[in-house]
Amino acid sequence: MTARIGVVTFPGTLDDKDSLRAVRVAGAEPVSLWHRDKDLHQVDAVILAGGFSYGDYLRAGAISRFSPVMETIIENARAGMPVLGICNGFQILTEAHLLPGAMLQNNHLHFICRDQKLRVENAETAWTSDYSTGQEISVPLKNMDGRYVADERVLDELEAEGRVTFRYLDVNPNGSLRDIAGITNAAGNVVGLMPHPEHAVEPLIGTGRTDGLGFFTSIIKKLVNA
Amino acid sequence: MARVVVDVMLKPEILDPQGQAVQRALPRLGFEGIADVRQGKRFELEVEGPVDDAALSRIHEMAETFLANTVIEDFTVKVEKAEESK
Amino acid sequence: MARVVVDVMLKPEILDPQGQAVQRALPRLGFEGIADVRQGKRFELEVEGPVDDAALSRIHEMAETFLANTVIEDFTVKVEKAEESK
Amino acid sequence: MSLDTVKHAAETPDVAQPWKELGLKEDEYARIREILGRRPTGAELAMYSVMWSEHCSYKSSKVHLKQFGEKVPVNDAMLVGIGENAGVVDVGQGYAVTFKVESHNHPSYIEPYQGAATGVGGIVRDILAMGARPVAVVDPLRFGAADHPDTKRVLPGVVAGIGGYGNCLGLPNIGGEVVFDACYQGNPLVNAGCIGVMKHEDIHLAKASGPGNKVILYGARTGGDGIGGVSVLASETFESTGPAKRPAVQVGDPFQEKLLIECTLEIFGEKLVAGIQDLGGAGLSCATSELASAGSGGMRVELDTVPLRDSSLSPEEILMSESQERMCAIVEPQHVERFMEICEKWDVIATVIGEVTEGSQLEIFWHGEQIVDVPPRSVAHEGPTYHRPFARPSWQDALQADDAGKLARPANGAELREQVLKLVASPNQASKSWITDQYDRFVQGNTVLAMPEDAGMVRIDEKSNLGVAMATDGNGRYAKLDPYTGAQLALAESYRNVAASGAKPLAISDCLNFGSPEDPDVMWQFAEATRGLADGCLELGTPVTGGNVSLYNQTGETAIHPTPVVAVLGVIDDVTRRTPVAFAEEGQLLYLLGDTREEFGGSAWSEVVHGHLGGMPPEVDLGREKLLGEILISASRDGMIDAAHDLSDGGLIQAVTESCLRGGKGARLVVPDGLDAFTFLFSESAGRAVVSVPRSEELRFNDMCGARGLPVTRIGVVDGEEIEIQGEFSIPLSELRTAHEETIPGLLA
Ligand SMILES: Nc1ncnc2c1ncn2[C@@H]1O[C@H](COP(=O)(O)OP(=O)(O)O)[C@@H](O)[C@H]1O
Ligand SMILES: [Mg+2]
């Protein structure tokens, strides 16, 4: 079978086409999902792509989280459907309480676009199994509201349960607590991160490396072997 | 039309770099004696109809679920200009 | 320590995309009856020493030259918690 | 005030009108009365005043701009030339590319964030209006002295505004410039460019034809933004002369613009529009009169149907409002319903505000009463033309005689070393990554090259790997010394940058930033620069497809340096053959292409070391530039070089430093025979580039250059962790990196 992976377009989503391309490059069937449509069109997994949905007005992800498509996604995610939130998608997942904590403006108050080194801390999730724990990868990072915060208790719990999925290496680009770049839920099906693996799937384009491809091949293997 | 104001501030334990940047700039601009600055958001809502308890409790709910993210923010609701015409 | 609050709002004639986005979202979330939303900034300043006229006039100047951009924004200064300790 | 209708105007010829306050001259007002055969109504006066302003009518510049249409090189690529929202060129495989640069200088000084943000918004709508999907933006910027306190206000605001708007639109920022010079202190230059891509058959034009077709205004509601802004920003001062209480500043909503882009592209995709125009300067006045003027008939507009943000606006204000994120489309009646459906899908407000008529007049009504009845061409295309006096400035000869050759040169290796470090750390030569890292360069997933590469490059076809490249350049110091040569040097540098990336230069756009046209010195600079640019484009074979003129860039009596900014667009058949600037492979050979002469007039060295501006700028040889370009492109296509970097301000040492830092590898260089180390390192002779050649390609590369007659000199090898100039000095990369990278954050962060 070919895995069907949906990518949601909210008003103001920017990296939807890139995510659809990454799904295709990795060998699955990309499916466009529309924010007003509750129907997920039989996809096996969903990606919430980067961008500025609703202009990031109010708070990043705060308005999109209430869209019709999110109702279905929240329900399905709780039932185990794999969901990946990239950047704005990660912000939406925290606003929707599918992932704990919140995203705040970068501590230096500027938008930052850079090639970011990360360590994969958990290669057991639906979206990271093609990496190995401890592996170092480089993918582009670009955001205004990338500072991950949560209270100490939540942070300790995330660490204890191995749910910190990615950590920033070399530079903490936004002041995220404990250098957290990405996390997963307890079941490991929902993953959110600030950097953009979909911009690192083709040689020569973007940073020219393909370190991000593993996200997409991980999920495809999981779905096809399921 | 009545105006209700919702003020949203980061919780005290959360780092507020915007407020800090303002505070750090003040002495350079010649303003001394400000020990701390916090920056938050102010929403001015123009409410149709009476701002009674029912309306206020709805606005409270709106603030709690939407205008503020209570993981990181606190909020207050104040009626600023009840019942006068604009 | 006294707290002085400076509220900075876009001038009424200036486009407020943030406020508009919030307002448009409200009915979808089931909140009706809000005719308009404007979003601005709230600065909470902790002031050392007495908040007398001299201090207030300095804060006023600070608001005018720094906290607000008076090309597009209006501001108000309010003493919120005079002289009590925090 | 009661409504000033056409009827009322005809009956009250002697009413005094505020033409002067609106920026019109007495003879211009008289001409309006003559055109109309009566006094204009308030609404008509408002329309003429904005449309006949310098900004919209090009009244001082158009006699000179004409040359761009007269000296056109033979070039098959041109599909749409000057006169439309933006020019269009053929890039092959059925694709067409449209691009343009515009200025938003004055608003960005008053309110840096919003001024710059709306500058990006405006140029993107111009590109969209041609029928294209915007694919990238660029931002050539000029600020006052880097250490001046006001630069700390203006620069971060401008950069945040460009980023805030462009990032939110999802357009990669792939290039631009940041230049500091005290002459821009009270008058920064914020130019913004955009590239759009479409298929040939999708080109749209701004014209209203077909009587009965509907005029649809869609996008944001109309508010009191920037009323009179157009007049004010092109008039003598920054002081607002418009009606009190209306903001002179526009606030942008990039989210709304993103919706407008997607909505418009979907509408294009279903072929629902017969004509389209963006709303920018002069708002509805401009859009309706330009559409009608370019079309075949007249147009009737019911102004009270325009959706407002502020219900107190008068009809004159609605016509002049510069509220952002709006477009105007001409739609056949049978397509209106589908048009509205698509707008609804994207949450975009759309309103039929009028229709194309059989007549020849633009007629505007307000609650049933006629307030405008004008021949549209007289508003949009037949504004005043000035032949402003110009004369070579009295100081020009003395400036040119103040030769940089007499400046004290470094006496030994240690002094050379010190000056190299000073140069690469100087604000104009230092790394701009603190700025460019605030721009998303990856979005859309097609970015092949971006800052700090010589040119930005994006892929436009995923299957064939077809791509386009763009570079922008301008050097006000050179142009001040000699505007004709300065404009050609801007063209040459931008052309060279595109060629160095491996793309073939096709066509250009320009943004001509000058002082007051009422000053004969400035007008001479303008005349010389346009002549230089037109002659240069003819020789290089790159037509001018469009651009923008910004005048009155001055503080008090002092004009900025004449600053023609040139954007060159290039095409590359296969982006995988692009050439980066990084020296990344140890052992590769470094070659200098072109001739190095003792040319220091206007150079970075003369500025950084001596604070000097005088003499003549480097000589231009466009034939040589063309040859150099051909060599760089062939070498890239045939895999003979792995890296290339053009030489421009700062000379060879600046280029080598950048390439080494980018690649993380050092270089050992030898001063070639016949040159002294100082000239070798710091000369700014044009028509040069440095390339990194794999050893296996050395023979082939040398043969090619030899056969085509391009001077080529082997100057060293990529090696080690330092840059060494044999027999002179060496500097560790880490020391160079610190010098190069810490300046800008140190000044601004
Ligand atoms: N410096 C220039 N060189 C070439 N063409 C120019 C120049 N300045 C303006 N133009 C052309 O004149 C026309 C009108 O310019 P402009 O008013 O800036 O366009 P718009 O109305 O789309 O903003 C455009 O086609 C533009 O490309
Ligand atoms: Mg235009």
JSON list of N, CA, C and O in Angstrom, two decimals, chain D residues 17-33 40-54 57 59 231-232 235-236 241 320 378-379 383-384 386:
[
{"chain": "D", "resi": 17, "resn": "GLN", "atom": "N", "xyz": [-10.37, 76.84, -4.66]},
{"chain": "D", "resi": 17, "resn": "GLN", "atom": "CA", "xyz": [-10.06, 75.42, -4.40]},
{"chain": "D", "resi": 17, "resn": "GLN", "atom": "C", "xyz": [-8.63, 75.26, -3.86]},
{"chain": "D", "resi": 17, "resn": "GLN", "atom": "O", "xyz": [-7.74, 76.02, -4.22]},
{"chain": "D", "resi": 18, "resn": "PRO", "atom": "N", "xyz": [-8.44, 74.27, -2.99]},
{"chain": "D", "resi": 18, "resn": "PRO", "atom": "CA", "xyz": [-7.13, 74.12, -2.32]},
{"chain": "D", "resi": 18, "resn": "PRO", "atom": "C", "xyz": [-6.10, 73.40, -3.17]},
{"chain": "D", "resi": 18, "resn": "PRO", "atom": "O", "xyz": [-5.42, 72.49, -2.71]},
{"chain": "D", "resi": 19, "resn": "TRP", "atom": "N", "xyz": [-5.97, 73.81, -4.44]},
{"chain": "D", "resi": 19, "resn": "TRP", "atom": "CA", "xyz": [-5.03, 73.08, -5.31]},
{"chain": "D", "resi": 19, "resn": "TRP", "atom": "C", "xyz": [-3.60, 73.17, -4.81]},
{"chain": "D", "resi": 19, "resn": "TRP", "atom": "O", "xyz": [-2.81, 72.24, -4.94]},
{"chain": "D", "resi": 20, "resn": "LYS", "atom": "N", "xyz": [-3.29, 74.29, -4.19]},
{"chain": "D", "resi": 20, "resn": "LYS", "atom": "CA", "xyz": [-1.92, 74.49, -3.73]},
{"chain": "D", "resi": 20, "resn": "LYS", "atom": "C", "xyz": [-1.59, 73.54, -2.58]},
{"chain": "D", "resi": 20, "resn": "LYS", "atom": "O", "xyz": [-0.54, 72.89, -2.56]},
{"chain": "D", "resi": 21, "resn": "GLU", "atom": "N", "xyz": [-2.54, 73.45, -1.64]},
{"chain": "D", "resi": 21, "resn": "GLU", "atom": "CA", "xyz": [-2.34, 72.55, -0.49]},
{"chain": "D", "resi": 21, "resn": "GLU", "atom": "C", "xyz": [-2.21, 71.10, -0.96]},
{"chain": "D", "resi": 21, "resn": "GLU", "atom": "O", "xyz": [-1.57, 70.28, -0.31]},
{"chain": "D", "resi": 22, "resn": "LEU", "atom": "N", "xyz": [-2.84, 70.78, -2.06]},
{"chain": "D", "resi": 22, "resn": "LEU", "atom": "CA", "xyz": [-2.77, 69.41, -2.57]},
{"chain": "D", "resi": 22, "resn": "LEU", "atom": "C", "xyz": [-1.52, 69.20, -3.42]},
{"chain": "D", "resi": 22, "resn": "LEU", "atom": "O", "xyz": [-1.33, 68.14, -4.00]},
{"chain": "D", "resi": 23, "resn": "GLY", "atom": "N", "xyz": [-0.69, 70.21, -3.50]},
{"chain": "D", "resi": 23, "resn": "GLY", "atom": "CA", "xyz": [0.60, 70.02, -4.17]},
{"chain": "D", "resi": 23, "resn": "GLY", "atom": "C", "xyz": [0.59, 70.34, -5.65]},
{"chain": "D", "resi": 23, "resn": "GLY", "atom": "O", "xyz": [1.57, 70.07, -6.34]},
{"chain": "D", "resi": 24, "resn": "LEU", "atom": "N", "xyz": [-0.50, 70.90, -6.16]},
{"chain": "D", "resi": 24, "resn": "LEU", "atom": "CA", "xyz": [-0.54, 71.25, -7.59]},
{"chain": "D", "resi": 24, "resn": "LEU", "atom": "C", "xyz": [0.04, 72.64, -7.80]},
{"chain": "D", "resi": 24, "resn": "LEU", "atom": "O", "xyz": [-0.03, 73.50, -6.94]},
{"chain": "D", "resi": 25, "resn": "LYS", "atom": "N", "xyz": [0.62, 72.85, -8.96]},
{"chain": "D", "resi": 25, "resn": "LYS", "atom": "CA", "xyz": [1.12, 74.15, -9.33]},
{"chain": "D", "resi": 25, "resn": "LYS", "atom": "C", "xyz": [0.00, 74.90, -10.06]},
{"chain": "D", "resi": 25, "resn": "LYS", "atom": "O", "xyz": [-0.94, 74.28, -10.58]},
{"chain": "D", "resi": 26, "resn": "GLU", "atom": "N", "xyz": [0.13, 76.23, -10.12]},
{"chain": "D", "resi": 26, "resn": "GLU", "atom": "CA", "xyz": [-0.94, 77.04, -10.69]},
{"chain": "D", "resi": 26, "resn": "GLU", "atom": "C", "xyz": [-1.27, 76.64, -12.13]},
{"chain": "D", "resi": 26, "resn": "GLU", "atom": "O", "xyz": [-2.43, 76.49, -12.51]},
{"chain": "D", "resi": 27, "resn": "ASP", "atom": "N", "xyz": [-0.22, 76.42, -12.93]},
{"chain": "D", "resi": 27, "resn": "ASP", "atom": "CA", "xyz": [-0.49, 76.08, -14.33]},
{"chain": "D", "resi": 27, "resn": "ASP", "atom": "C", "xyz": [-1.10, 74.68, -14.45]},
{"chain": "D", "resi": 27, "resn": "ASP", "atom": "O", "xyz": [-1.87, 74.40, -15.37]},
{"chain": "D", "resi": 28, "resn": "GLU", "atom": "N", "xyz": [-0.79, 73.82, -13.47]},
{"chain": "D", "resi": 28, "resn": "GLU", "atom": "CA", "xyz": [-1.39, 72.48, -13.50]},
{"chain": "D", "resi": 28, "resn": "GLU", "atom": "C", "xyz": [-2.89, 72.58, -13.22]},
{"chain": "D", "resi": 28, "resn": "GLU", "atom": "O", "xyz": [-3.72, 71.92, -13.87]},
{"chain": "D", "resi": 29, "resn": "TYR", "atom": "N", "xyz": [-3.22, 73.42, -12.24]},
{"chain": "D", "resi": 29, "resn": "TYR", "atom": "CA", "xyz": [-4.63, 73.62, -11.92]},
{"chain": "D", "resi": 29, "resn": "TYR", "atom": "C", "xyz": [-5.36, 74.21, -13.13]},
{"chain": "D", "resi": 29, "resn": "TYR", "atom": "O", "xyz": [-6.46, 73.76, -13.48]},
{"chain": "D", "resi": 30, "resn": "ALA", "atom": "N", "xyz": [-4.71, 75.16, -13.77]},
{"chain": "D", "resi": 30, "resn": "ALA", "atom": "CA", "xyz": [-5.33, 75.77, -14.94]},
{"chain": "D", "resi": 30, "resn": "ALA", "atom": "C", "xyz": [-5.57, 74.72, -16.02]},
{"chain": "D", "resi": 30, "resn": "ALA", "atom": "O", "xyz": [-6.60, 74.72, -16.70]},
{"chain": "D", "resi": 31, "resn": "ARG", "atom": "N", "xyz": [-4.60, 73.82, -16.16]},
{"chain": "D", "resi": 31, "resn": "ARG", "atom": "CA", "xyz": [-4.76, 72.79, -17.20]},
{"chain": "D", "resi": 31, "resn": "ARG", "atom": "C", "xyz": [-5.93, 71.85, -16.88]},
{"chain": "D", "resi": 31, "resn": "ARG", "atom": "O", "xyz": [-6.64, 71.41, -17.78]},
{"chain": "D", "resi": 32, "resn": "ILE", "atom": "N", "xyz": [-6.10, 71.55, -15.62]},
{"chain": "D", "resi": 32, "resn": "ILE", "atom": "CA", "xyz": [-7.24, 70.69, -15.24]},
{"chain": "D", "resi": 32, "resn": "ILE", "atom": "C", "xyz": [-8.55, 71.37, -15.64]},
{"chain": "D", "resi": 32, "resn": "ILE", "atom": "O", "xyz": [-9.43, 70.76, -16.23]},
{"chain": "D", "resi": 33, "resn": "ARG", "atom": "N", "xyz": [-8.63, 72.67, -15.36]},
{"chain": "D", "resi": 33, "resn": "ARG", "atom": "CA", "xyz": [-9.86, 73.41, -15.71]},
{"chain": "D", "resi": 33, "resn": "ARG", "atom": "C", "xyz": [-10.07, 73.39, -17.22]},
{"chain": "D", "resi": 33, "resn": "ARG", "atom": "O", "xyz": [-11.20, 73.28, -17.71]},
{"chain": "D", "resi": 40, "resn": "PRO", "atom": "N", "xyz": [-12.70, 71.68, -11.47]},
{"chain": "D", "resi": 40, "resn": "PRO", "atom": "CA", "xyz": [-12.90, 70.30, -11.03]},
{"chain": "D", "resi": 40, "resn": "PRO", "atom": "C", "xyz": [-13.73, 70.25, -9.75]},
{"chain": "D", "resi": 40, "resn": "PRO", "atom": "O", "xyz": [-13.73, 71.21, -8.97]},
{"chain": "D", "resi": 41, "resn": "THR", "atom": "N", "xyz": [-14.40, 69.13, -9.54]},
{"chain": "D", "resi": 41, "resn": "THR", "atom": "CA", "xyz": [-15.04, 68.91, -8.24]},
{"chain": "D", "resi": 41, "resn": "THR", "atom": "C", "xyz": [-13.94, 68.58, -7.23]},
{"chain": "D", "resi": 41, "resn": "THR", "atom": "O", "xyz": [-12.79, 68.31, -7.61]},
{"chain": "D", "resi": 42, "resn": "GLY", "atom": "N", "xyz": [-14.31, 68.56, -5.97]},
{"chain": "D", "resi": 42, "resn": "GLY", "atom": "CA", "xyz": [-13.32, 68.19, -4.94]},
{"chain": "D", "resi": 42, "resn": "GLY", "atom": "C", "xyz": [-12.72, 66.82, -5.22]},
{"chain": "D", "resi": 42, "resn": "GLY", "atom": "O", "xyz": [-11.51, 66.60, -5.10]},
{"chain": "D", "resi": 43, "resn": "ALA", "atom": "N", "xyz": [-13.56, 65.89, -5.63]},
{"chain": "D", "resi": 43, "resn": "ALA", "atom": "CA", "xyz": [-13.07, 64.54, -5.89]},
{"chain": "D", "resi": 43, "resn": "ALA", "atom": "C", "xyz": [-12.13, 64.53, -7.09]},
{"chain": "D", "resi": 43, "resn": "ALA", "atom": "O", "xyz": [-11.09, 63.85, -7.08]},
{"chain": "D", "resi": 44, "resn": "GLU", "atom": "N", "xyz": [-12.50, 65.28, -8.11]},
{"chain": "D", "resi": 44, "resn": "GLU", "atom": "CA", "xyz": [-11.64, 65.33, -9.30]},
{"chain": "D", "resi": 44, "resn": "GLU", "atom": "C", "xyz": [-10.30, 65.98, -8.97]},
{"chain": "D", "resi": 44, "resn": "GLU", "atom": "O", "xyz": [-9.24, 65.52, -9.40]},
{"chain": "D", "resi": 45, "resn": "LEU", "atom": "N", "xyz": [-10.37, 67.04, -8.16]},
{"chain": "D", "resi": 45, "resn": "LEU", "atom": "CA", "xyz": [-9.14, 67.72, -7.78]},
{"chain": "D", "resi": 45, "resn": "LEU", "atom": "C", "xyz": [-8.23, 66.76, -7.00]},
{"chain": "D", "resi": 45, "resn": "LEU", "atom": "O", "xyz": [-7.01, 66.71, -7.22]},
{"chain": "D", "resi": 46, "resn": "ALA", "atom": "N", "xyz": [-8.84, 65.99, -6.12]},
{"chain": "D", "resi": 46, "resn": "ALA", "atom": "CA", "xyz": [-8.07, 65.01, -5.36]},
{"chain": "D", "resi": 46, "resn": "ALA", "atom": "C", "xyz": [-7.39, 64.02, -6.30]},
{"chain": "D", "resi": 46, "resn": "ALA", "atom": "O", "xyz": [-6.20, 63.72, -6.17]},
{"chain": "D", "resi": 47, "resn": "MET", "atom": "N", "xyz": [-8.15, 63.52, -7.26]},
{"chain": "D", "resi": 47, "resn": "MET", "atom": "CA", "xyz": [-7.58, 62.54, -8.20]},
{"chain": "D", "resi": 47, "resn": "MET", "atom": "C", "xyz": [-6.42, 63.13, -9.01]},
{"chain": "D", "resi": 47, "resn": "MET", "atom": "O", "xyz": [-5.35, 62.52, -9.10]},
{"chain": "D", "resi": 48, "resn": "TYR", "atom": "N", "xyz": [-6.66, 64.30, -9.61]},
{"chain": "D", "resi": 48, "resn": "TYR", "atom": "CA", "xyz": [-5.58, 64.89, -10.40]},
{"chain": "D", "resi": 48, "resn": "TYR", "atom": "C", "xyz": [-4.36, 65.18, -9.53]},
{"chain": "D", "resi": 48, "resn": "TYR", "atom": "O", "xyz": [-3.22, 64.98, -9.94]},
{"chain": "D", "resi": 49, "resn": "SER", "atom": "N", "xyz": [-4.62, 65.66, -8.31]},
{"chain": "D", "resi": 49, "resn": "SER", "atom": "CA", "xyz": [-3.46, 66.05, -7.49]},
{"chain": "D", "resi": 49, "resn": "SER", "atom": "C", "xyz": [-2.58, 64.84, -7.17]},
{"chain": "D", "resi": 49, "resn": "SER", "atom": "O", "xyz": [-1.36, 64.94, -7.25]},
{"chain": "D", "resi": 50, "resn": "VAL", "atom": "N", "xyz": [-3.17, 63.71, -6.85]},
{"chain": "D", "resi": 50, "resn": "VAL", "atom": "CA", "xyz": [-2.30, 62.55, -6.58]},
{"chain": "D", "resi": 50, "resn": "VAL", "atom": "C", "xyz": [-1.71, 61.97, -7.84]},
{"chain": "D", "resi": 50, "resn": "VAL", "atom": "O", "xyz": [-0.55, 61.61, -7.90]},
{"chain": "D", "resi": 51, "resn": "MET", "atom": "N", "xyz": [-2.53, 61.90, -8.88]},
{"chain": "D", "resi": 51, "resn": "MET", "atom": "CA", "xyz": [-2.04, 61.25, -10.10]},
{"chain": "D", "resi": 51, "resn": "MET", "atom": "C", "xyz": [-1.02, 62.11, -10.85]},
{"chain": "D", "resi": 51, "resn": "MET", "atom": "O", "xyz": [-0.22, 61.58, -11.60]},
{"chain": "D", "resi": 52, "resn": "TRP", "atom": "N", "xyz": [-1.07, 63.41, -10.61]},
{"chain": "D", "resi": 52, "resn": "TRP", "atom": "CA", "xyz": [-0.09, 64.28, -11.25]},
{"chain": "D", "resi": 52, "resn": "TRP", "atom": "C", "xyz": [1.09, 64.60, -10.33]},
{"chain": "D", "resi": 52, "resn": "TRP", "atom": "O", "xyz": [1.93, 65.43, -10.63]},
{"chain": "D", "resi": 53, "resn": "SER", "atom": "N", "xyz": [1.15, 63.94, -9.19]},
{"chain": "D", "resi": 53, "resn": "SER", "atom": "CA", "xyz": [2.30, 64.15, -8.30]},
{"chain": "D", "resi": 53, "resn": "SER", "atom": "C", "xyz": [3.54, 63.52, -8.95]},
{"chain": "D", "resi": 53, "resn": "SER", "atom": "O", "xyz": [3.43, 62.68, -9.84]},
{"chain": "D", "resi": 54, "resn": "GLU", "atom": "N", "xyz": [4.68, 63.93, -8.47]},
{"chain": "D", "resi": 54, "resn": "GLU", "atom": "CA", "xyz": [5.93, 63.39, -9.00]},
{"chain": "D", "resi": 54, "resn": "GLU", "atom": "C", "xyz": [5.93, 61.86, -8.93]},
{"chain": "D", "resi": 54, "resn": "GLU", "atom": "O", "xyz": [6.32, 61.16, -9.86]},
{"chain": "D", "resi": 57, "resn": "SER", "atom": "N", "xyz": [3.27, 60.49, -11.58]},
{"chain": "D", "resi": 57, "resn": "SER", "atom": "CA", "xyz": [3.29, 60.93, -12.98]},
{"chain": "D", "resi": 57, "resn": "SER", "atom": "C", "xyz": [4.69, 60.94, -13.60]},
{"chain": "D", "resi": 57, "resn": "SER", "atom": "O", "xyz": [4.82, 61.07, -14.79]},
{"chain": "D", "resi": 59, "resn": "LYS", "atom": "N", "xyz": [6.74, 63.23, -13.62]},
{"chain": "D", "resi": 59, "resn": "LYS", "atom": "CA", "xyz": [6.77, 64.43, -14.47]},
{"chain": "D", "resi": 59, "resn": "LYS", "atom": "C", "xyz": [8.16, 64.99, -14.67]},
{"chain": "D", "resi": 59, "resn": "LYS", "atom": "O", "xyz": [8.43, 65.58, -15.71]},
{"chain": "D", "resi": 231, "resn": "SER", "atom": "N", "xyz": [1.00, 62.41, -2.55]},
{"chain": "D", "resi": 231, "resn": "SER", "atom": "CA", "xyz": [1.45, 63.77, -2.80]},
{"chain": "D", "resi": 231, "resn": "SER", "atom": "C", "xyz": [2.52, 64.16, -1.81]},
{"chain": "D", "resi": 231, "resn": "SER", "atom": "O", "xyz": [3.54, 64.73, -2.18]},
{"chain": "D", "resi": 232, "resn": "VAL", "atom": "N", "xyz": [2.26, 63.84, -0.57]},
{"chain": "D", "resi": 232, "resn": "VAL", "atom": "CA", "xyz": [3.17, 64.29, 0.46]},
{"chain": "D", "resi": 232, "resn": "VAL", "atom": "C", "xyz": [4.54, 63.66, 0.29]},
{"chain": "D", "resi": 232, "resn": "VAL", "atom": "O", "xyz": [5.55, 64.34, 0.36]},
{"chain": "D", "resi": 235, "resn": "SER", "atom": "N", "xyz": [6.37, 65.27, -2.35]},
{"chain": "D", "resi": 235, "resn": "SER", "atom": "CA", "xyz": [6.45, 66.73, -2.35]},
{"chain": "D", "resi": 235, "resn": "SER", "atom": "C", "xyz": [7.65, 67.16, -1.52]},
{"chain": "D", "resi": 235, "resn": "SER", "atom": "O", "xyz": [8.42, 66.35, -1.05]},
{"chain": "D", "resi": 236, "resn": "GLU", "atom": "N", "xyz": [7.76, 68.45, -1.32]},
{"chain": "D", "resi": 236, "resn": "GLU", "atom": "CA", "xyz": [9.01, 69.02, -0.82]},
{"chain": "D", "resi": 236, "resn": "GLU", "atom": "C", "xyz": [9.44, 68.52, 0.56]},
{"chain": "D", "resi": 236, "resn": "GLU", "atom": "O", "xyz": [10.61, 68.38, 0.85]},
{"chain": "D", "resi": 241, "resn": "THR", "atom": "N", "xyz": [0.65, 67.46, 4.70]},
{"chain": "D", "resi": 241, "resn": "THR", "atom": "CA", "xyz": [-0.18, 68.61, 4.39]},
{"chain": "D", "resi": 241, "resn": "THR", "atom": "C", "xyz": [-1.61, 68.16, 4.17]},
{"chain": "D", "resi": 241, "resn": "THR", "atom": "O", "xyz": [-2.48, 68.96, 3.88]},
{"chain": "D", "resi": 320, "resn": "MET", "atom": "N", "xyz": [-8.65, 58.69, -2.50]},
{"chain": "D", "resi": 320, "resn": "MET", "atom": "CA", "xyz": [-7.21, 58.87, -2.29]},
{"chain": "D", "resi": 320, "resn": "MET", "atom": "C", "xyz": [-6.61, 57.86, -1.32]},
{"chain": "D", "resi": 320, "resn": "MET", "atom": "O", "xyz": [-5.40, 57.74, -1.23]},
{"chain": "D", "resi": 378, "resn": "SER", "atom": "N", "xyz": [-6.44, 61.60, -19.20]},
{"chain": "D", "resi": 378, "resn": "SER", "atom": "CA", "xyz": [-5.92, 62.88, -18.73]},
{"chain": "D", "resi": 378, "resn": "SER", "atom": "C", "xyz": [-5.46, 62.77, -17.28]},
{"chain": "D", "resi": 378, "resn": "SER", "atom": "O", "xyz": [-4.60, 63.51, -16.83]},
{"chain": "D", "resi": 379, "resn": "VAL", "atom": "N", "xyz": [-6.02, 61.82, -16.56]},
{"chain": "D", "resi": 379, "resn": "VAL", "atom": "CA", "xyz": [-5.60, 61.61, -15.17]},
{"chain": "D", "resi": 379, "resn": "VAL", "atom": "C", "xyz": [-4.38, 60.70, -15.12]},
{"chain": "D", "resi": 379, "resn": "VAL", "atom": "O", "xyz": [-3.39, 61.01, -14.46]},
{"chain": "D", "resi": 383, "resn": "GLY", "atom": "N", "xyz": [-0.44, 63.30, -17.66]},
{"chain": "D", "resi": 383, "resn": "GLY", "atom": "CA", "xyz": [-0.06, 64.28, -16.65]},
{"chain": "D", "resi": 383, "resn": "GLY", "atom": "C", "xyz": [1.01, 65.21, -17.20]},
{"chain": "D", "resi": 383, "resn": "GLY", "atom": "O", "xyz": [1.48, 65.05, -18.32]},
{"chain": "D", "resi": 384, "resn": "PRO", "atom": "N", "xyz": [1.39, 66.20, -16.39]},
{"chain": "D", "resi": 384, "resn": "PRO", "atom": "CA", "xyz": [2.37, 67.17, -16.86]},
{"chain": "D", "resi": 384, "resn": "PRO", "atom": "C", "xyz": [3.74, 66.54, -17.11]},
{"chain": "D", "resi": 384, "resn": "PRO", "atom": "O", "xyz": [4.07, 65.50, -16.54]},
{"chain": "D", "resi": 386, "resn": "TYR", "atom": "N", "xyz": [7.80, 67.81, -17.31]},
{"chain": "D", "resi": 386, "resn": "TYR", "atom": "CA", "xyz": [8.72, 68.92, -17.09]},
{"chain": "D", "resi": 386, "resn": "TYR", "atom": "C", "xyz": [10.05, 68.65, -17.75]},
{"chain": "D", "resi": 386, "resn": "TYR", "atom": "O", "xyz": [10.57, 67.52, -17.68]}
]
